[in-house]
GROMACS .gro file of C-alpha atoms in nm:
model
  338
    1UNK     CA    1  -1.342   0.241  -0.879
    2UNK     CA    2  -1.079   0.046  -1.062
    3UNK     CA    3  -0.982  -0.295  -0.918
    4UNK     CA    4  -0.666  -0.305  -0.717
    5UNK     CA    5  -0.355  -0.439  -0.884
    6UNK     CA    6  -0.205  -0.773  -0.786
    7UNK     CA    7   0.084  -0.589  -0.622
    8UNK     CA    8  -0.158  -0.392  -0.405
    9UNK     CA    9  -0.341  -0.711  -0.306
   10UNK     CA   10  -0.015  -0.873  -0.208
   11UNK     CA   11   0.115  -0.572  -0.021
   12UNK     CA   12   0.118  -0.631   0.347
   13UNK     CA   13  -0.066  -0.382   0.565
   14UNK     CA   14   0.159  -0.153   0.767
   15UNK     CA   15   0.314  -0.357   1.043
   16UNK     CA   16   0.177  -0.302   1.385
   17UNK     CA   17   0.433  -0.278   1.659
   18UNK     CA   18   0.275  -0.492   1.926
   19UNK     CA   19   0.415  -0.420   2.270
   20UNK     CA   20   0.461  -0.693   2.526
   21UNK     CA   21   0.142  -0.675   2.726
   22UNK     CA   22   0.115  -0.669   3.102
   23UNK     CA   23   0.215  -0.999   3.256
   24UNK     CA   24  -0.067  -0.983   3.507
   25UNK     CA   25  -0.352  -1.036   3.261
   26UNK     CA   26  -0.684  -1.067   3.443
   27UNK     CA   27  -0.849  -1.408   3.450
   28UNK     CA   28  -1.173  -1.444   3.255
   29UNK     CA   29  -1.476  -1.351   3.470
   30UNK     CA   30  -1.669  -1.632   3.297
   31UNK     CA   31  -1.430  -1.905   3.415
   32UNK     CA   32  -1.576  -2.151   3.661
   33UNK     CA   33  -1.442  -2.195   4.012
   34UNK     CA   34  -1.309  -2.538   3.907
   35UNK     CA   35  -1.108  -2.377   3.629
   36UNK     CA   36  -0.970  -2.119   3.872
   37UNK     CA   37  -0.866  -2.394   4.110
   38UNK     CA   38  -0.699  -2.583   3.824
   39UNK     CA   39  -0.507  -2.273   3.719
   40UNK     CA   40  -0.396  -2.198   4.074
   41UNK     CA   41  -0.233  -2.539   4.102
   42UNK     CA   42  -0.094  -2.539   3.750
   43UNK     CA   43   0.141  -2.691   3.656
   44UNK     CA   44   0.179  -2.997   3.872
   45UNK     CA   45   0.374  -3.204   3.619
   46UNK     CA   46   0.610  -3.148   3.320
   47UNK     CA   47   0.483  -2.979   3.005
   48UNK     CA   48   0.533  -3.104   2.651
   49UNK     CA   49   0.589  -2.845   2.380
   50UNK     CA   50   0.548  -2.983   2.028
   51UNK     CA   51   0.758  -2.818   1.756
   52UNK     CA   52   0.650  -2.958   1.417
   53UNK     CA   53   0.989  -2.914   1.250
   54UNK     CA   54   1.331  -3.077   1.293
   55UNK     CA   55   1.590  -2.956   1.545
   56UNK     CA   56   1.809  -2.671   1.423
   57UNK     CA   57   1.549  -2.487   1.217
   58UNK     CA   58   1.422  -2.138   1.303
   59UNK     CA   59   1.106  -2.258   1.477
   60UNK     CA   60   1.312  -2.494   1.691
   61UNK     CA   61   1.566  -2.222   1.773
   62UNK     CA   62   1.303  -1.972   1.888
   63UNK     CA   63   1.103  -2.242   2.066
   64UNK     CA   64   1.398  -2.367   2.267
   65UNK     CA   65   1.501  -2.016   2.370
   66UNK     CA   66   1.155  -1.957   2.513
   67UNK     CA   67   1.109  -2.307   2.658
   68UNK     CA   68   1.430  -2.300   2.862
   69UNK     CA   69   1.323  -1.996   3.065
   70UNK     CA   70   0.959  -2.105   3.068
   71UNK     CA   71   1.064  -2.413   3.264
   72UNK     CA   72   1.235  -2.193   3.523
   73UNK     CA   73   0.930  -1.970   3.562
   74UNK     CA   74   0.683  -2.259   3.592
   75UNK     CA   75   0.899  -2.469   3.820
   76UNK     CA   76   0.841  -2.773   3.599
   77UNK     CA   77   1.033  -2.937   3.318
   78UNK     CA   78   0.937  -2.836   2.965
   79UNK     CA   79   1.008  -3.116   2.718
   80UNK     CA   80   1.058  -3.025   2.352
   81UNK     CA   81   0.897  -3.277   2.119
   82UNK     CA   82   1.011  -3.230   1.756
   83UNK     CA   83   0.753  -3.389   1.525
   84UNK     CA   84   0.836  -3.286   1.167
   85UNK     CA   85   0.646  -3.374   0.854
   86UNK     CA   86   0.364  -3.271   0.621
   87UNK     CA   87   0.441  -2.897   0.637
   88UNK     CA   88   0.407  -2.894   1.013
   89UNK     CA   89   0.066  -3.063   1.012
   90UNK     CA   90   0.176  -3.384   1.187
   91UNK     CA   91   0.294  -3.205   1.500
   92UNK     CA   92   0.010  -2.954   1.497
   93UNK     CA   93  -0.246  -3.233   1.470
   94UNK     CA   94  -0.096  -3.396   1.779
   95UNK     CA   95  -0.165  -3.083   1.981
   96UNK     CA   96  -0.509  -3.020   1.829
   97UNK     CA   97  -0.620  -3.363   1.953
   98UNK     CA   98  -0.444  -3.347   2.291
   99UNK     CA   99  -0.627  -3.308   2.622
  100UNK     CA  100  -0.702  -2.937   2.678
  101UNK     CA  101  -0.533  -2.929   3.018
  102UNK     CA  102  -0.238  -2.700   2.945
  103UNK     CA  103   0.022  -2.975   2.946
  104UNK     CA  104   0.060  -3.017   2.569
  105UNK     CA  105   0.133  -2.698   2.376
  106UNK     CA  106   0.235  -2.605   2.024
  107UNK     CA  107   0.508  -2.368   1.910
  108UNK     CA  108   0.478  -2.326   1.537
  109UNK     CA  109   0.573  -2.092   1.258
  110UNK     CA  110   0.315  -1.865   1.097
  111UNK     CA  111   0.311  -2.100   0.800
  112UNK     CA  112   0.061  -2.324   0.983
  113UNK     CA  113  -0.204  -2.070   0.881
  114UNK     CA  114  -0.114  -2.119   0.513
  115UNK     CA  115  -0.194  -2.490   0.506
  116UNK     CA  116  -0.574  -2.459   0.462
  117UNK     CA  117  -0.513  -2.275   0.135
  118UNK     CA  118  -0.284  -2.554   0.015
  119UNK     CA  119  -0.440  -2.876   0.141
  120UNK     CA  120  -0.803  -2.974   0.087
  121UNK     CA  121  -0.832  -3.250   0.347
  122UNK     CA  122  -0.661  -3.138   0.665
  123UNK     CA  123  -0.739  -3.330   0.983
  124UNK     CA  124  -0.750  -3.012   1.192
  125UNK     CA  125  -0.838  -2.646   1.148
  126UNK     CA  126  -0.552  -2.408   1.244
  127UNK     CA  127  -0.802  -2.142   1.354
  128UNK     CA  128  -1.084  -2.344   1.514
  129UNK     CA  129  -0.886  -2.622   1.681
  130UNK     CA  130  -0.639  -2.404   1.874
  131UNK     CA  131  -0.650  -2.126   2.130
  132UNK     CA  132  -0.376  -1.873   2.087
  133UNK     CA  133  -0.152  -1.794   2.384
  134UNK     CA  134   0.076  -1.535   2.224
  135UNK     CA  135   0.288  -1.437   1.927
  136UNK     CA  136   0.635  -1.510   2.061
  137UNK     CA  137   0.858  -1.331   1.811
  138UNK     CA  138   0.894  -1.219   1.451
  139UNK     CA  139   1.194  -1.216   1.224
  140UNK     CA  140   1.282  -1.105   0.870
  141UNK     CA  141   1.337  -1.346   0.583
  142UNK     CA  142   1.663  -1.322   0.392
  143UNK     CA  143   1.748  -1.422   0.037
  144UNK     CA  144   2.070  -1.622   0.041
  145UNK     CA  145   2.300  -1.792  -0.208
  146UNK     CA  146   2.613  -1.999  -0.160
  147UNK     CA  147   2.923  -1.797  -0.075
  148UNK     CA  148   3.081  -1.974  -0.373
  149UNK     CA  149   2.813  -1.850  -0.611
  150UNK     CA  150   2.912  -1.587  -0.870
  151UNK     CA  151   2.590  -1.405  -0.781
  152UNK     CA  152   2.669  -1.092  -0.583
  153UNK     CA  153   2.333  -0.913  -0.585
  154UNK     CA  154   1.962  -0.960  -0.651
  155UNK     CA  155   2.016  -0.804  -0.994
  156UNK     CA  156   2.281  -1.068  -1.066
  157UNK     CA  157   2.045  -1.344  -0.953
  158UNK     CA  158   1.758  -1.219  -1.167
  159UNK     CA  159   1.987  -1.187  -1.471
  160UNK     CA  160   2.125  -1.541  -1.419
  161UNK     CA  161   1.785  -1.706  -1.382
  162UNK     CA  162   1.635  -1.517  -1.675
  163UNK     CA  163   1.929  -1.618  -1.894
  164UNK     CA  164   1.862  -1.987  -1.825
  165UNK     CA  165   1.484  -2.033  -1.801
  166UNK     CA  166   1.372  -2.345  -1.618
  167UNK     CA  167   1.723  -2.447  -1.513
  168UNK     CA  168   1.729  -2.293  -1.166
  169UNK     CA  169   1.551  -2.361  -0.839
  170UNK     CA  170   1.491  -2.218  -0.496
  171UNK     CA  171   1.458  -2.398  -0.164
  172UNK     CA  172   1.228  -2.362   0.132
  173UNK     CA  173   1.208  -2.543   0.464
  174UNK     CA  174   0.870  -2.687   0.362
  175UNK     CA  175   0.563  -2.623   0.150
  176UNK     CA  176   0.356  -2.332   0.274
  177UNK     CA  177   0.619  -2.176   0.499
  178UNK     CA  178   0.676  -1.799   0.492
  179UNK     CA  179   0.999  -1.861   0.301
  180UNK     CA  180   0.806  -2.055   0.038
  181UNK     CA  181   0.545  -1.781   0.004
  182UNK     CA  182   0.810  -1.510  -0.010
  183UNK     CA  183   0.991  -1.710  -0.276
  184UNK     CA  184   0.677  -1.739  -0.486
  185UNK     CA  185   0.602  -1.368  -0.451
  186UNK     CA  186   0.961  -1.286  -0.553
  187UNK     CA  187   0.934  -1.528  -0.845
  188UNK     CA  188   0.622  -1.350  -0.969
  189UNK     CA  189   0.753  -1.000  -0.906
  190UNK     CA  190   1.084  -1.065  -1.084
  191UNK     CA  191   0.920  -1.276  -1.359
  192UNK     CA  192   1.144  -1.577  -1.300
  193UNK     CA  193   1.107  -1.926  -1.450
  194UNK     CA  194   1.235  -2.114  -1.146
  195UNK     CA  195   1.129  -2.431  -0.960
  196UNK     CA  196   1.047  -2.450  -0.590
  197UNK     CA  197   1.204  -2.739  -0.396
  198UNK     CA  198   1.055  -2.801  -0.049
  199UNK     CA  199   1.268  -2.967   0.218
  200UNK     CA  200   1.195  -3.119   0.557
  201UNK     CA  201   1.336  -2.829   0.754
  202UNK     CA  202   1.577  -2.542   0.700
  203UNK     CA  203   1.895  -2.731   0.787
  204UNK     CA  204   1.895  -2.974   0.490
  205UNK     CA  205   1.779  -2.699   0.255
  206UNK     CA  206   2.061  -2.467   0.359
  207UNK     CA  207   2.312  -2.750   0.321
  208UNK     CA  208   2.213  -2.786  -0.045
  209UNK     CA  209   2.225  -2.411  -0.101
  210UNK     CA  210   2.578  -2.401   0.042
  211UNK     CA  211   2.676  -2.694  -0.179
  212UNK     CA  212   2.531  -2.535  -0.492
  213UNK     CA  213   2.263  -2.798  -0.553
  214UNK     CA  214   2.003  -2.521  -0.512
  215UNK     CA  215   2.045  -2.174  -0.661
  216UNK     CA  216   1.898  -1.972  -0.375
  217UNK     CA  217   1.670  -1.977  -0.073
  218UNK     CA  218   1.449  -1.736   0.117
  219UNK     CA  219   1.495  -1.835   0.480
  220UNK     CA  220   1.404  -1.702   0.822
  221UNK     CA  221   1.707  -1.541   0.978
  222UNK     CA  222   1.740  -1.751   1.298
  223UNK     CA  223   1.852  -2.060   1.105
  224UNK     CA  224   2.075  -1.893   0.845
  225UNK     CA  225   2.227  -1.579   0.996
  226UNK     CA  226   2.516  -1.773   1.152
  227UNK     CA  227   2.596  -1.923   0.812
  228UNK     CA  228   2.601  -1.576   0.659
  229UNK     CA  229   2.822  -1.440   0.935
  230UNK     CA  230   3.041  -1.751   0.908
  231UNK     CA  231   3.103  -1.695   0.537
  232UNK     CA  232   2.917  -2.000   0.402
  233UNK     CA  233   2.621  -1.807   0.263
  234UNK     CA  234   2.585  -1.465   0.100
  235UNK     CA  235   2.279  -1.257   0.189
  236UNK     CA  236   2.137  -1.053  -0.100
  237UNK     CA  237   1.822  -0.895   0.046
  238UNK     CA  238   1.595  -0.895   0.353
  239UNK     CA  239   1.219  -0.858   0.392
  240UNK     CA  240   1.242  -0.615   0.684
  241UNK     CA  241   1.095  -0.264   0.679
  242UNK     CA  242   1.450  -0.133   0.704
  243UNK     CA  243   1.799  -0.280   0.690
  244UNK     CA  244   1.886  -0.502   0.982
  245UNK     CA  245   2.171  -0.401   1.208
  246UNK     CA  246   2.363  -0.726   1.172
  247UNK     CA  247   2.366  -0.691   0.790
  248UNK     CA  248   2.393  -0.316   0.729
  249UNK     CA  249   2.513  -0.357   0.370
  250UNK     CA  250   2.227  -0.586   0.268
  251UNK     CA  251   1.932  -0.395   0.114
  252UNK     CA  252   1.564  -0.457   0.171
  253UNK     CA  253   1.353  -0.594  -0.113
  254UNK     CA  254   1.163  -0.266  -0.118
  255UNK     CA  255   1.486  -0.074  -0.181
  256UNK     CA  256   1.548  -0.298  -0.482
  257UNK     CA  257   1.207  -0.238  -0.635
  258UNK     CA  258   1.024  -0.542  -0.497
  259UNK     CA  259   0.790  -0.396  -0.231
  260UNK     CA  260   0.553  -0.695  -0.237
  261UNK     CA  261   0.828  -0.927  -0.111
  262UNK     CA  262   0.763  -0.814   0.244
  263UNK     CA  263   0.660  -1.123   0.437
  264UNK     CA  264   0.821  -1.187   0.772
  265UNK     CA  265   0.820  -1.503   0.979
  266UNK     CA  266   0.656  -1.508   1.320
  267UNK     CA  267   0.638  -1.783   1.580
  268UNK     CA  268   0.332  -1.846   1.795
  269UNK     CA  269   0.233  -2.056   2.093
  270UNK     CA  270  -0.103  -2.234   2.095
  271UNK     CA  271  -0.302  -2.471   2.316
  272UNK     CA  272  -0.589  -2.703   2.220
  273UNK     CA  273  -0.909  -2.507   2.153
  274UNK     CA  274  -1.101  -2.616   2.464
  275UNK     CA  275  -0.826  -2.524   2.709
  276UNK     CA  276  -0.992  -2.334   2.998
  277UNK     CA  277  -0.951  -1.955   2.987
  278UNK     CA  278  -0.779  -1.950   3.326
  279UNK     CA  279  -0.504  -2.180   3.201
  280UNK     CA  280  -0.460  -1.969   2.887
  281UNK     CA  281  -0.432  -1.660   3.108
  282UNK     CA  282  -0.182  -1.835   3.335
  283UNK     CA  283   0.032  -1.945   3.040
  284UNK     CA  284   0.018  -1.601   2.883
  285UNK     CA  285   0.120  -1.441   3.211
  286UNK     CA  286   0.426  -1.664   3.241
  287UNK     CA  287   0.527  -1.645   2.873
  288UNK     CA  288   0.497  -1.264   2.882
  289UNK     CA  289   0.733  -1.265   3.178
  290UNK     CA  290   0.971  -1.492   2.987
  291UNK     CA  291   0.974  -1.259   2.685
  292UNK     CA  292   1.050  -0.963   2.910
  293UNK     CA  293   1.366  -1.124   3.049
  294UNK     CA  294   1.684  -0.947   2.927
  295UNK     CA  295   1.864  -1.277   2.871
  296UNK     CA  296   1.581  -1.412   2.656
  297UNK     CA  297   1.557  -1.091   2.457
  298UNK     CA  298   1.933  -1.099   2.401
  299UNK     CA  299   1.925  -1.458   2.276
  300UNK     CA  300   1.633  -1.381   2.044
  301UNK     CA  301   1.818  -1.073   1.919
  302UNK     CA  302   2.122  -1.289   1.840
  303UNK     CA  303   1.888  -1.499   1.625
  304UNK     CA  304   1.746  -1.181   1.466
  305UNK     CA  305   1.406  -1.241   1.624
  306UNK     CA  306   1.209  -0.958   1.788
  307UNK     CA  307   0.989  -1.047   2.089
  308UNK     CA  308   0.620  -0.965   2.043
  309UNK     CA  309   0.405  -1.105   2.325
  310UNK     CA  310   0.053  -0.987   2.235
  311UNK     CA  311  -0.244  -1.091   2.448
  312UNK     CA  312  -0.441  -1.407   2.357
  313UNK     CA  313  -0.747  -1.230   2.215
  314UNK     CA  314  -0.531  -0.999   2.005
  315UNK     CA  315  -0.322  -1.292   1.888
  316UNK     CA  316  -0.627  -1.491   1.780
  317UNK     CA  317  -0.753  -1.190   1.581
  318UNK     CA  318  -0.410  -1.147   1.424
  319UNK     CA  319  -0.411  -1.515   1.320
  320UNK     CA  320  -0.744  -1.469   1.142
  321UNK     CA  321  -0.610  -1.167   0.953
  322UNK     CA  322  -0.287  -1.344   0.858
  323UNK     CA  323  -0.472  -1.657   0.742
  324UNK     CA  324  -0.674  -1.449   0.497
  325UNK     CA  325  -0.365  -1.268   0.377
  326UNK     CA  326  -0.179  -1.595   0.314
  327UNK     CA  327  -0.477  -1.743   0.128
  328UNK     CA  328  -0.480  -1.437  -0.099
  329UNK     CA  329  -0.109  -1.480  -0.172
  330UNK     CA  330  -0.153  -1.849  -0.253
  331UNK     CA  331  -0.438  -1.768  -0.491
  332UNK     CA  332  -0.283  -1.465  -0.660
  333UNK     CA  333   0.060  -1.626  -0.697
  334UNK     CA  334  -0.097  -1.945  -0.834
  335UNK     CA  335   0.097  -2.170  -0.595
  336UNK     CA  336   0.060  -2.538  -0.680
  337UNK     CA  337   0.203  -2.814  -0.464
  338UNK     CA  338   0.431  -3.065  -0.632
   0.00000   0.00000   0.00000
């Protein structure tokens, strides 16, 4: 059998449409009576949700939409703690080392599973040091340029960059994010000599794209769709399986001959690894109920994010699959951190 091509290795498996699971998930039969008692009285004080990126970015947008209704359902305050830095590792490390009592949680982008392929000496393991609660939502990535750019299409962009090798760049919200990986895959697929510039969040990166300091960016839609609709950015392509309703005239990468540029961004909720199963079940039950609320679904839809809500065991398995996929992309695309 001949070895698979790089394109085949990069091609994402057919997307599974995960339905929001039943809110009344059964508690683990192995949980101790003490755990059951803890879950029954949970929560008795405010929760802290760490988001390892600055306010205004896509992870923050999705996290705050969920957290607002989560507070109502739990009957306790939910405090958002933005802790940006080091490609999300600073905030994630805070949660990995927190007490496993259900009061400190993490909402992070799927890019946290990329970091082990990029950094040799991480202080936590994204798979071993967390227990998944659920995949909150997923969203396409869009390729955007400044509205003042002469570039009107992906073909225009490719022609421009190829005509001036080494003179152009693309932005991402941070190293290792889905936008970064999608940008590297696009760079390889289109054979572009272009430099990646990582930022500390989507907001400053998008500001430089609008101002023309950066040629283009692949960004998750929650943080940039309003800028496209407001006429400050021009969207050239999306990574969705089909065109998105809010941008009916914008083609998918697959339509344009780039089927490997198919990464999407998803946002998960995690607890420290040793959190008792009953508390994980309780949190999943409440978050599932939150994701089923029409008002929450409408707000996520406005941000171009689709609720997912898979059960904890399924989510943990999905994380393992995605981590391997991302590691393959890093290796095959030859990503090197600056």
